[in-house]
Short mmCIF file of C-alpha atoms in Angstrom, two decimals:
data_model
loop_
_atom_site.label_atom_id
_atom_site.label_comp_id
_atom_site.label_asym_id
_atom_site.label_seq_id
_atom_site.Cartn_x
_atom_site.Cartn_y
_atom_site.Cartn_z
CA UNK A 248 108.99 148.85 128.91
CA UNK A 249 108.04 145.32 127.24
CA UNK A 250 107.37 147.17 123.82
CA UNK A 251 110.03 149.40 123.97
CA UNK A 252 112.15 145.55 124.65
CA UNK A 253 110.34 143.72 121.35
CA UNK A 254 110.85 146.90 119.01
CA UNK A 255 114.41 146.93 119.79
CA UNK A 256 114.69 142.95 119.22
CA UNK A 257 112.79 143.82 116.15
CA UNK A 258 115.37 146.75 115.06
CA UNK A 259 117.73 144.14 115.31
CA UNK A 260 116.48 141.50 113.76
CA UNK A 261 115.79 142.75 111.05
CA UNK A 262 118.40 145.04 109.86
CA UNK A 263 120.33 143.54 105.18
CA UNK A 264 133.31 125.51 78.97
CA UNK A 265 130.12 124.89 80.43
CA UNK A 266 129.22 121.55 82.31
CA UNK A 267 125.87 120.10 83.18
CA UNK A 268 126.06 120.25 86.99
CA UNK A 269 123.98 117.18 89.02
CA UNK A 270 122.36 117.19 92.13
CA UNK A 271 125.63 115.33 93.79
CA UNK A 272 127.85 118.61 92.36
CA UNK A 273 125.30 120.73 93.76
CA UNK A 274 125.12 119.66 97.65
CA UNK A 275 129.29 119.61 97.32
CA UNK A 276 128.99 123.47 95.74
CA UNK A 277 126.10 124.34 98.71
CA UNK A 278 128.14 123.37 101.63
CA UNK A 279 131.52 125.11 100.64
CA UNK A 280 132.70 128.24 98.61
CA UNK A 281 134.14 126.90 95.03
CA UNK A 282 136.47 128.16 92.89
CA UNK A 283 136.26 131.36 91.30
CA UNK A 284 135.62 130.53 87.70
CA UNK A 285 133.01 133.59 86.69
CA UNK A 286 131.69 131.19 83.68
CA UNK A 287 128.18 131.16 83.60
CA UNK A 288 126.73 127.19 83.76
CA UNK A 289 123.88 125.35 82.96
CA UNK A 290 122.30 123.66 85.81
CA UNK A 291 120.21 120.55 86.64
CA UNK A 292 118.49 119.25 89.65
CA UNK A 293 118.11 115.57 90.48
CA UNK A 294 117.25 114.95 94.07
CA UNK A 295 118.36 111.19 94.31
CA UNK A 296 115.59 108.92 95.36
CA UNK A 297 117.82 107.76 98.60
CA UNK A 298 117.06 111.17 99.64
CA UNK A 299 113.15 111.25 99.06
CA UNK A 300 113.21 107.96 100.57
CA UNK A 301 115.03 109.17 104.05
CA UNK A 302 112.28 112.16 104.06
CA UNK A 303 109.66 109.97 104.05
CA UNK A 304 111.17 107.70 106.54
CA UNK A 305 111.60 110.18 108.78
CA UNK A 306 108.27 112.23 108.32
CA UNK A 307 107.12 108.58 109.23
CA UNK A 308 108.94 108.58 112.39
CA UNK A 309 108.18 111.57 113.62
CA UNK A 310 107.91 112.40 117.82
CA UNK A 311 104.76 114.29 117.88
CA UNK A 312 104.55 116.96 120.37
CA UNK A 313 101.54 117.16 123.10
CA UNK A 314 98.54 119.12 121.65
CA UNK A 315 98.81 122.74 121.86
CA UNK A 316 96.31 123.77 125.27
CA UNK A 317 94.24 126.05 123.02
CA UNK A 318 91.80 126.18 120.53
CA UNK A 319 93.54 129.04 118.14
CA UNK A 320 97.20 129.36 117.06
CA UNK A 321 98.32 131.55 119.96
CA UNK A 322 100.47 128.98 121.09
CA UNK A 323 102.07 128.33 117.37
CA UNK A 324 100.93 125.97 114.65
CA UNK A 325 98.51 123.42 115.74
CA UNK A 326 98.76 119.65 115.95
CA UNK A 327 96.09 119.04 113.69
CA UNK A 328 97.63 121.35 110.68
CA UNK A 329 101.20 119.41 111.69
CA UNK A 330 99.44 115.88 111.21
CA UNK A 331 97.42 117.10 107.88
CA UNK A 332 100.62 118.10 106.63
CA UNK A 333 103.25 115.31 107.38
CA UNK A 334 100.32 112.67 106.17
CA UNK A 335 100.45 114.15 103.01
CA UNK A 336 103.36 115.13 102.50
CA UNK A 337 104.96 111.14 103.89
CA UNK A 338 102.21 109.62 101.60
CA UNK A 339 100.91 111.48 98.41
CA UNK A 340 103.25 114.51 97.97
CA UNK A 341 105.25 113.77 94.48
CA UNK A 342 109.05 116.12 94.55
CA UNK A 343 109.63 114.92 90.91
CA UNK A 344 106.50 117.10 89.82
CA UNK A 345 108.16 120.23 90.86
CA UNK A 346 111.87 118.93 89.95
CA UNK A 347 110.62 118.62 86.62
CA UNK A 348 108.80 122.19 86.36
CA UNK A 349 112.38 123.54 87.77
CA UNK A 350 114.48 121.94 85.13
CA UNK A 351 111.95 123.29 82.49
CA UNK A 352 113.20 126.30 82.89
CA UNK A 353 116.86 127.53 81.89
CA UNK A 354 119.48 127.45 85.38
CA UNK A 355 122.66 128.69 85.74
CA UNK A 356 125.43 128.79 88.41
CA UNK A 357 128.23 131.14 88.28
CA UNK A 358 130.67 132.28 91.10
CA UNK A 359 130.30 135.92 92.56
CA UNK A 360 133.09 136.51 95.71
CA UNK A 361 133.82 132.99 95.52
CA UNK A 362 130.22 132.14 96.28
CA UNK A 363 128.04 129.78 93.62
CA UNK A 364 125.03 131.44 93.16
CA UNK A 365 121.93 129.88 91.58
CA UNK A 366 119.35 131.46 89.18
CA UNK A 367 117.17 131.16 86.74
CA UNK A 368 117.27 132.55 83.36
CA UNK A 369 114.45 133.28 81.38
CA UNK A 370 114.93 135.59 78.03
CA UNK A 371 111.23 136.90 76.22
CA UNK A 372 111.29 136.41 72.27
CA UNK A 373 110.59 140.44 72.75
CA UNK A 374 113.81 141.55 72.16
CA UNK A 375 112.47 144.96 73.71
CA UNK A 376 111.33 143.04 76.62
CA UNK A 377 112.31 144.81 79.87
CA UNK A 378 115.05 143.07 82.53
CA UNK A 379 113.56 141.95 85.69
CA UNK A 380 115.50 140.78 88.59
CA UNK A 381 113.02 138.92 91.11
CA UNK A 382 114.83 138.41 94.45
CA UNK A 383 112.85 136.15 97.35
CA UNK A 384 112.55 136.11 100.65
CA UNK A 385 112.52 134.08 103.93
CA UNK A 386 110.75 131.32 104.19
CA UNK A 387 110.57 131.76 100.42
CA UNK A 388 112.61 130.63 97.52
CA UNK A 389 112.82 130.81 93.67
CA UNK A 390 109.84 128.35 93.61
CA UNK A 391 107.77 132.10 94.94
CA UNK A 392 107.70 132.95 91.35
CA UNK A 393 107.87 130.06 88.93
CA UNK A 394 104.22 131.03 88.28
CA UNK A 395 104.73 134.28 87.22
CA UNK A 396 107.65 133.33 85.12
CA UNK A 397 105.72 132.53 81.85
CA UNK A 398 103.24 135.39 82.26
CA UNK A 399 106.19 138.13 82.31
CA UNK A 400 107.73 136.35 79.49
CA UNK A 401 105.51 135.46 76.68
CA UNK A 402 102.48 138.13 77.88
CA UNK A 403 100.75 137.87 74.56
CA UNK A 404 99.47 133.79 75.52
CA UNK A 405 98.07 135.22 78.91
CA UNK A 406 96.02 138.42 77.44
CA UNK A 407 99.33 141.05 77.33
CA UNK A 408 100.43 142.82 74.55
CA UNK A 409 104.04 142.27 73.16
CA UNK A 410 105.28 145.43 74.69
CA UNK A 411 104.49 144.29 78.31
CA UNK A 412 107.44 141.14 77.79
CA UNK A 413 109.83 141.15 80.40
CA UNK A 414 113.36 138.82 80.42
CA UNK A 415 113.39 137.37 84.00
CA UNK A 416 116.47 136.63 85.96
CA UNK A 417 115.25 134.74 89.86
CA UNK A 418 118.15 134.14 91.90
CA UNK A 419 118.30 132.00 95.27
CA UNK A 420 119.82 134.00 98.25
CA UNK A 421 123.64 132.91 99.02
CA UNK A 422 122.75 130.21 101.91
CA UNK A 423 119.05 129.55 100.19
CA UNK A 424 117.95 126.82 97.84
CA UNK A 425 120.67 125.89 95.25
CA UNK A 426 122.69 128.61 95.99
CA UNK A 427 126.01 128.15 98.02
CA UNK A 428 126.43 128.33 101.56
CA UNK A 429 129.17 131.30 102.58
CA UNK A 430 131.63 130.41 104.57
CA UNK A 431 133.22 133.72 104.88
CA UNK A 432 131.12 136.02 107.07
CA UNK A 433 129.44 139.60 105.43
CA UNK A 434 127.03 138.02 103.26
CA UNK A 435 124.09 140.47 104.39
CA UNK A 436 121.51 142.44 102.14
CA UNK A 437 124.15 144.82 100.93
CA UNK A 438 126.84 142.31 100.08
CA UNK A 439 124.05 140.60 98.10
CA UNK A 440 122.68 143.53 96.54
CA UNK A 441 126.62 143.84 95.05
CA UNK A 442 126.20 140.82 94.07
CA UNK A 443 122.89 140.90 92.28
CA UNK A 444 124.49 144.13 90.39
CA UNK A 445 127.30 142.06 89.00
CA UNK A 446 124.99 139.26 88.08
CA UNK A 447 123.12 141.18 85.81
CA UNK A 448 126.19 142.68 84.35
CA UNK A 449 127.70 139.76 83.49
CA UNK A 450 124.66 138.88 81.80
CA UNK A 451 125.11 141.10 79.75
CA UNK A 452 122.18 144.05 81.28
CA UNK A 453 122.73 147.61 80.50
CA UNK A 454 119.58 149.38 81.65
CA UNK A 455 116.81 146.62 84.29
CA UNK A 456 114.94 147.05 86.97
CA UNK A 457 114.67 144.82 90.32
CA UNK A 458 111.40 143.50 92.10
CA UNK A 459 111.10 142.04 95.80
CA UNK A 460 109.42 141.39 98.73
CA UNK A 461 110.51 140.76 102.29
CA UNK A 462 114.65 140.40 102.14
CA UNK A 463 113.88 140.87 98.10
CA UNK A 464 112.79 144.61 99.27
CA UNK A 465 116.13 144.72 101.80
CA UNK A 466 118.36 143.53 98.85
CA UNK A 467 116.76 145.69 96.19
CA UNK A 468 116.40 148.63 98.63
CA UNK A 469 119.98 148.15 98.44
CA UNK A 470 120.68 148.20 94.74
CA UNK A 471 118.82 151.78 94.76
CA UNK A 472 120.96 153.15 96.87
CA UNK A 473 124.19 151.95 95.33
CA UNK A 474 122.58 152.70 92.66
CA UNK A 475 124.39 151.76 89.68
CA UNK A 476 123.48 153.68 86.52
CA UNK A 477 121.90 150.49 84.92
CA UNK A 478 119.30 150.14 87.32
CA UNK A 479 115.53 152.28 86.59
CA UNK A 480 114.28 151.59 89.11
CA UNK A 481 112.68 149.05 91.79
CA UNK A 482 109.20 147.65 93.00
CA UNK A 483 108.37 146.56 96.11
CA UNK A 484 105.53 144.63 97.94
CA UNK A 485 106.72 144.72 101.35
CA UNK A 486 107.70 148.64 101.58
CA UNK A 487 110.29 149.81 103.99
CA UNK A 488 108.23 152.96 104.58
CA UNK A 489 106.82 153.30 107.93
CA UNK A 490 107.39 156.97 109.32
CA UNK A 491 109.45 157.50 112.50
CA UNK A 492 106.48 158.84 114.44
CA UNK A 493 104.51 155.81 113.66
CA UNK A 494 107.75 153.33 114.91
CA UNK A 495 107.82 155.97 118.20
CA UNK A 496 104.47 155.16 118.66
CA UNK A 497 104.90 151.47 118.43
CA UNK A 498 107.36 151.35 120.81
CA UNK A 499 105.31 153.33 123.60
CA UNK A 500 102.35 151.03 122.18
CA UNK A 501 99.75 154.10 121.87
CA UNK A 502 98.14 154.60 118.31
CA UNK A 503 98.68 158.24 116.98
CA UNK A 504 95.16 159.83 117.14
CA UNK A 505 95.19 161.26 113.53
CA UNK A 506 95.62 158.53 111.42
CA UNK A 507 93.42 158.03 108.33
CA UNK A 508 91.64 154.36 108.16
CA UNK A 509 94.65 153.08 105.78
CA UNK A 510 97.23 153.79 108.05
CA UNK A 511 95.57 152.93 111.38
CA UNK A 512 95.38 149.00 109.63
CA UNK A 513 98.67 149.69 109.03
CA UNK A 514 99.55 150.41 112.86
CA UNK A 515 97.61 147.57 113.99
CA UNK A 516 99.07 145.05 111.43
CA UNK A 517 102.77 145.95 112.79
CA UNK A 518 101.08 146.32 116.48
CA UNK A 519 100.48 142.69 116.22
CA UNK A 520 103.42 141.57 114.62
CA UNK A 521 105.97 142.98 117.28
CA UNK A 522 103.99 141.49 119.55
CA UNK A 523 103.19 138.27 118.86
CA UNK A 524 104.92 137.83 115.77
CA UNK A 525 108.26 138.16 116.14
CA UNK A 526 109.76 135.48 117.16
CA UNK A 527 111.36 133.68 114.51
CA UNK A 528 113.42 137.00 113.61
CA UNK A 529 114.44 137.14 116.79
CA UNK A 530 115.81 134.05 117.01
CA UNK A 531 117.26 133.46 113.48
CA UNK A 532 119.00 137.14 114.07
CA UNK A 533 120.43 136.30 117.92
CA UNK A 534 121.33 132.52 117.74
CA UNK A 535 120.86 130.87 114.27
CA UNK A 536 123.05 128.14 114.79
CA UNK A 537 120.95 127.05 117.46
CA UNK A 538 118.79 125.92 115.45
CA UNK A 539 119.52 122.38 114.91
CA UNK A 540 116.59 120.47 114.83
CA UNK A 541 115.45 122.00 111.57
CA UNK A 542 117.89 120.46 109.65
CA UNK A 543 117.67 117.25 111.07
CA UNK A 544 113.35 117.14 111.13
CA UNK A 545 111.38 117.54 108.38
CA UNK A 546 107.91 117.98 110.39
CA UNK A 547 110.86 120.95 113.07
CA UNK A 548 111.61 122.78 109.86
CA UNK A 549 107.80 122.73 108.13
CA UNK A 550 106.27 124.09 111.51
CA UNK A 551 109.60 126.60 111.34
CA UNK A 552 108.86 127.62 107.99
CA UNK A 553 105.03 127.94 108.48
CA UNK A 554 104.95 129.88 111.86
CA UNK A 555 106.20 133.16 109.34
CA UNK A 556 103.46 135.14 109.50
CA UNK A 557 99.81 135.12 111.10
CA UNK A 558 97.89 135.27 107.62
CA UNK A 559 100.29 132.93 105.78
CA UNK A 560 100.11 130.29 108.61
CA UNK A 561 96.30 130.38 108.58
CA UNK A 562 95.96 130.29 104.95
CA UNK A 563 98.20 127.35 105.33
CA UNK A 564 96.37 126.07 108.60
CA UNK A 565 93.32 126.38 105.56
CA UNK A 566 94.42 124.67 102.80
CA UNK A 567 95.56 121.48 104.78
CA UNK A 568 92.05 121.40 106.49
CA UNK A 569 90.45 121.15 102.82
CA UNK A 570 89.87 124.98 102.04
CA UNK A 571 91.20 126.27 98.49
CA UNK A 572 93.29 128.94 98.90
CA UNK A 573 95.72 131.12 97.11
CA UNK A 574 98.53 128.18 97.80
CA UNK A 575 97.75 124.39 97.40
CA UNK A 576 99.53 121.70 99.32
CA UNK A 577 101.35 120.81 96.73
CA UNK A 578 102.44 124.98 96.72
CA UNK A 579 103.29 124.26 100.50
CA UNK A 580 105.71 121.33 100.70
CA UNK A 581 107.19 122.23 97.12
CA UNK A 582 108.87 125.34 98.99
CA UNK A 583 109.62 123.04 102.61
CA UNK A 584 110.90 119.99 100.24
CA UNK A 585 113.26 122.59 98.51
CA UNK A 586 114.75 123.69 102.01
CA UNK A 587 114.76 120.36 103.23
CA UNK A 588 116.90 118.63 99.81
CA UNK A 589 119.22 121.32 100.20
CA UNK A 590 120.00 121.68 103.75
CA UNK A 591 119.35 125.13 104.30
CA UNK A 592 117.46 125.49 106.89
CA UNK A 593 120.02 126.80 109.62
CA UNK A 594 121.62 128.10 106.56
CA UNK A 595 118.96 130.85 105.55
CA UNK A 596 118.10 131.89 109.00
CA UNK A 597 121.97 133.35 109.13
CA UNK A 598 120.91 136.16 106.67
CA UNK A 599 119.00 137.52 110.26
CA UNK A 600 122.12 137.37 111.93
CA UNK A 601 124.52 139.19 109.20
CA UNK A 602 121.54 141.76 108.64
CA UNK A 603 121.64 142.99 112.88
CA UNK A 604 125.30 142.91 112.85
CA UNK A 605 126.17 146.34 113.04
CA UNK A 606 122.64 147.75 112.39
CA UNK A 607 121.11 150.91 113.45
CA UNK A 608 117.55 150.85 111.95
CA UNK A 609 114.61 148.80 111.76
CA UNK A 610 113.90 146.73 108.47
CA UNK A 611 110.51 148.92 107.80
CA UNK A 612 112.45 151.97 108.40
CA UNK A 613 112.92 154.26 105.16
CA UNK A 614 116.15 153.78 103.60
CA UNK A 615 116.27 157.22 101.67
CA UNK A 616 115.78 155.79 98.32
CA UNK A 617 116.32 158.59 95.12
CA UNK A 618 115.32 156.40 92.24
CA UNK A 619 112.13 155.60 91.15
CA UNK A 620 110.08 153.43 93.33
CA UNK A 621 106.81 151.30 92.75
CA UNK A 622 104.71 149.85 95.54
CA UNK A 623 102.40 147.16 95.56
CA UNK A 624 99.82 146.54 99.03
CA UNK A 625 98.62 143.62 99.65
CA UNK A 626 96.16 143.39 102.67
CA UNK A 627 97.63 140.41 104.05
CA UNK A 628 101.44 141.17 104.36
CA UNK A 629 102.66 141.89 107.30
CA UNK A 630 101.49 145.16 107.07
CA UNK A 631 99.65 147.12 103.92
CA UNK A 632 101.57 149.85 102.97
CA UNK A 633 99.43 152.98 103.48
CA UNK A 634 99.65 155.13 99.68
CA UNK A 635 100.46 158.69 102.62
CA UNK A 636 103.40 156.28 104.15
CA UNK A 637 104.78 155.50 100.31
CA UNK A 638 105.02 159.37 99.25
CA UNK A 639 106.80 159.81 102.22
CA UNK A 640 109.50 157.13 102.18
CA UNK A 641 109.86 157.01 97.91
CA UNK A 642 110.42 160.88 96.56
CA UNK A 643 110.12 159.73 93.33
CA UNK A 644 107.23 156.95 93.76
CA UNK A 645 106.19 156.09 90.53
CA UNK A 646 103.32 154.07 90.71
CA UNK A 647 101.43 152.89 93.91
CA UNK A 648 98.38 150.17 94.14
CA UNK A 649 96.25 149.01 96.86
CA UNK A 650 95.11 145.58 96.36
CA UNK A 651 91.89 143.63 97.60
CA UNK A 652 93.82 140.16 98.52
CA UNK A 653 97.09 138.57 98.60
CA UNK A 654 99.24 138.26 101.21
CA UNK A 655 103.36 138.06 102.02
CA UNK A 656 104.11 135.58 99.55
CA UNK A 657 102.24 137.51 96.59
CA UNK A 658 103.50 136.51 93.45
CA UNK A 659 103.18 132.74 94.30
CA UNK A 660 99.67 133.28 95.83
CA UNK A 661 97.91 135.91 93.19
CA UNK A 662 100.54 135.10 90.01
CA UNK A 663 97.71 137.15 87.68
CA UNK A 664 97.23 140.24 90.39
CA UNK A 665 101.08 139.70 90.39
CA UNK A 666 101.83 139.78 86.53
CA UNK A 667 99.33 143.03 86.12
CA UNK A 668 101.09 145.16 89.28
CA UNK A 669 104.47 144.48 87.46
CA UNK A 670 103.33 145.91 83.99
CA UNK A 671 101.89 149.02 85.44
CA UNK A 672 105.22 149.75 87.66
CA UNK A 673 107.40 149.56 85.35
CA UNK A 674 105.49 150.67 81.64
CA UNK A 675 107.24 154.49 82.05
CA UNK A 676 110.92 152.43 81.61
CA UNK A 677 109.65 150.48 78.19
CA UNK A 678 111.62 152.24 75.43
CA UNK A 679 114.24 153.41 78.07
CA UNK A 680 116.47 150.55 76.91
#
């Protein structure tokens, strides 16, 4: 009976003339709808230093909580990662390093159903380079793929050949980032999937193809089946693909007993997860508002954020105890900082809510998709999507990779791995333009 409970909790959690704008424009535009001017303009961030002062003030003043009473993370994110983390990030993190690597690149706002949405804009100097749009997920942002940004681009100055250039267009979720916040309700994966469709139209994109991961997959999922006539095809690194009989199984808590070794990881990896790592979902997708304290507590929202996903939060639990990892610190409180200058915080976790209102499947479940599909596993996602489990879910899988490492957030932790899966998917659309 208690599984049966969490896997329906989990089904519903789960389930879809141009002016230089400043930071002081921007936190007016991400607290209300604006106007519906569908001009496309330039954008700049400058976090005032009032702000960075108040987050270090109150990093400094933090309550600490009692020590967890055991010596692993089954209780949630230790102490000793929390005080790592806010000592650093009160005394040596630097937000105008990654500011200034954000306004490096080209942003743009521009209204879609009377919601601002932010994005960046990068164009190759291939002018056969293939469209990419890159959507993120949660606890993510557009700071997931700033690494991979130059790679796609310009392939030639990181050992590609001409022919590999993609133009890359990285949104941030409505509620997310820079983005605004809606304050009409229906903004769920297939409202933003719309909106990613007329995004790329406006810019002017006949023929693309889409790429994400966690509520990237949900909202790209979503573009394939609308499927408008100038989208390929998609890739994904955090498939919706797992077979009814295997979610059955889940639910009674028995493992199938003719699985291969691929899929019984697989099983065990989502085993775990409904079990013990659920509970953020569940929470963001019953009572988001409730969430309060993340906005208003910098060291609340980092243990938030970091509590995602087992292997994410003990990478992180890693790096701030010395170890090099896939993510530095820097990595780390770039993406919390982000949340925290913006005020997003109870803002993102709504997307949970909107996604289970009205939903009748779980977010792994297969969605039916007709166009072509690549896949990407990585072995520390949530769970590694088994190549059987792909052919099933994708008819018309195109390409399908197992990988040795990388984890949930894979295109900010293995940018190179990241850049070479993205190639192969998608080399059977170059010349399809």
């Amino acid at each position: 009976m208690k599984n049966k409970i969490v896997k329906a909790l989990f089904l519903v959690a789960f389930t879809i003339v141009t002016t230089q704008v400043s930071y002081a424009q921007a936190s007016l535009n991400n607290t209300v709808q604006t106007h519906k001017d569908e001009s496309i303009r330039p954008f700049h961030i400058n976090i005032p230093e009032s702000k960075i002062a108040d987050l270090k003030a109150r990093i400094q003043n933090t309550k600490w909580a009692d020590r967890e009473l055991v010596s692993n993370e089954t209780q949630g994110v230790k102490l000793e990662t929390m005080k790592s983390l806010a000592d650093y990030w009160g005394t040596q993190y630097n937000w105008r390093k990654i500011e200034s690597k954000l306004n490096s690149y080209p942003q743009f706002i521009t209204n879609i159903d009377g919601v601002d949405i932010h994005f960046i804009h990068v164009r190759s100097k291939n002018k056969k380079a293939l469209p990419m749009i890159i959507t993120h997920g949660w606890p993510g942002s557009v700071i997931e793929q700033l690494k991979i940004i130059e790679q796609l681009t310009n392939p030639e100055k990181f050992g590609g050949k001409a022919e590999d250039a993609f133009d890359v267009v990285i949104p941030s979720i409505p509620g997310h980032g820079f983005s605004a916040k809606p304050t009409d309700l229906g903004w769920n994966p297939v409202h933003i999937a719309k909106a990613w469709i007329k995004l790329m139209d406006r810019l002017g994109y006949h023929k693309y193809v889409a790429q994400g991961g966690d509520w990237g997959n949900a909202i790209s999922e979503n573009m394939a089946l609308i499927a408008p006539e100038a989208l390929l095809g998609i890739h994904t690194n955090m498939a919706a693909a797992v077979p009814q009989e295997i979610s059955d199984a889940l639910a009674k808590g028995k493992m199938p007993s003719n699985l291969d070794a691929d899929e019984k990881n697989a099983f065990e990896q989502l085993d775990f997860f409904y079990k013990k790592g659920l509970g953020y979902a569940q929470e963001m997708s019953l009572r988001p508002q409730t969430l309060y304290a993340i906005d208003d507590s910098p060291i609340g929202l980092a243990a938030w954020m970091l509590d995602h996903d087992d292997r994410s939060q003990k990478l992180i639990a890693r790096v701030f105890a010395g170890g090099q990892e896939g993510l530095s610190k820097d990595d780390i409180l770039d993406n919390i900082s982000l949340y925290w200058f913006t005020n997003t915080g109870v803002s993102s976790a709504r997307l949970y809510w909107e996604a289970s209102q009205g939903a009748t499947g779980g977010f792994f479940d297969p969605r039916g998709i007709k166009i072509p599909v690549a896949v990407s596993a990585f072995p520390d996602e949530i769970y590694a999507t088994p190549k059987s489990w792909a052919q099933s879910a994708y008819p018309k899988l195109i390409y399908f990779n197992k990988l040795n490492k990388g984890g949930h957030f894979a295109a900010w932790e293995q940018p190179e791995l990241f850049v070479h899966e993205m190639r192969n998917a998608f080399k059977s659309f170059r010349g399809k333009l």
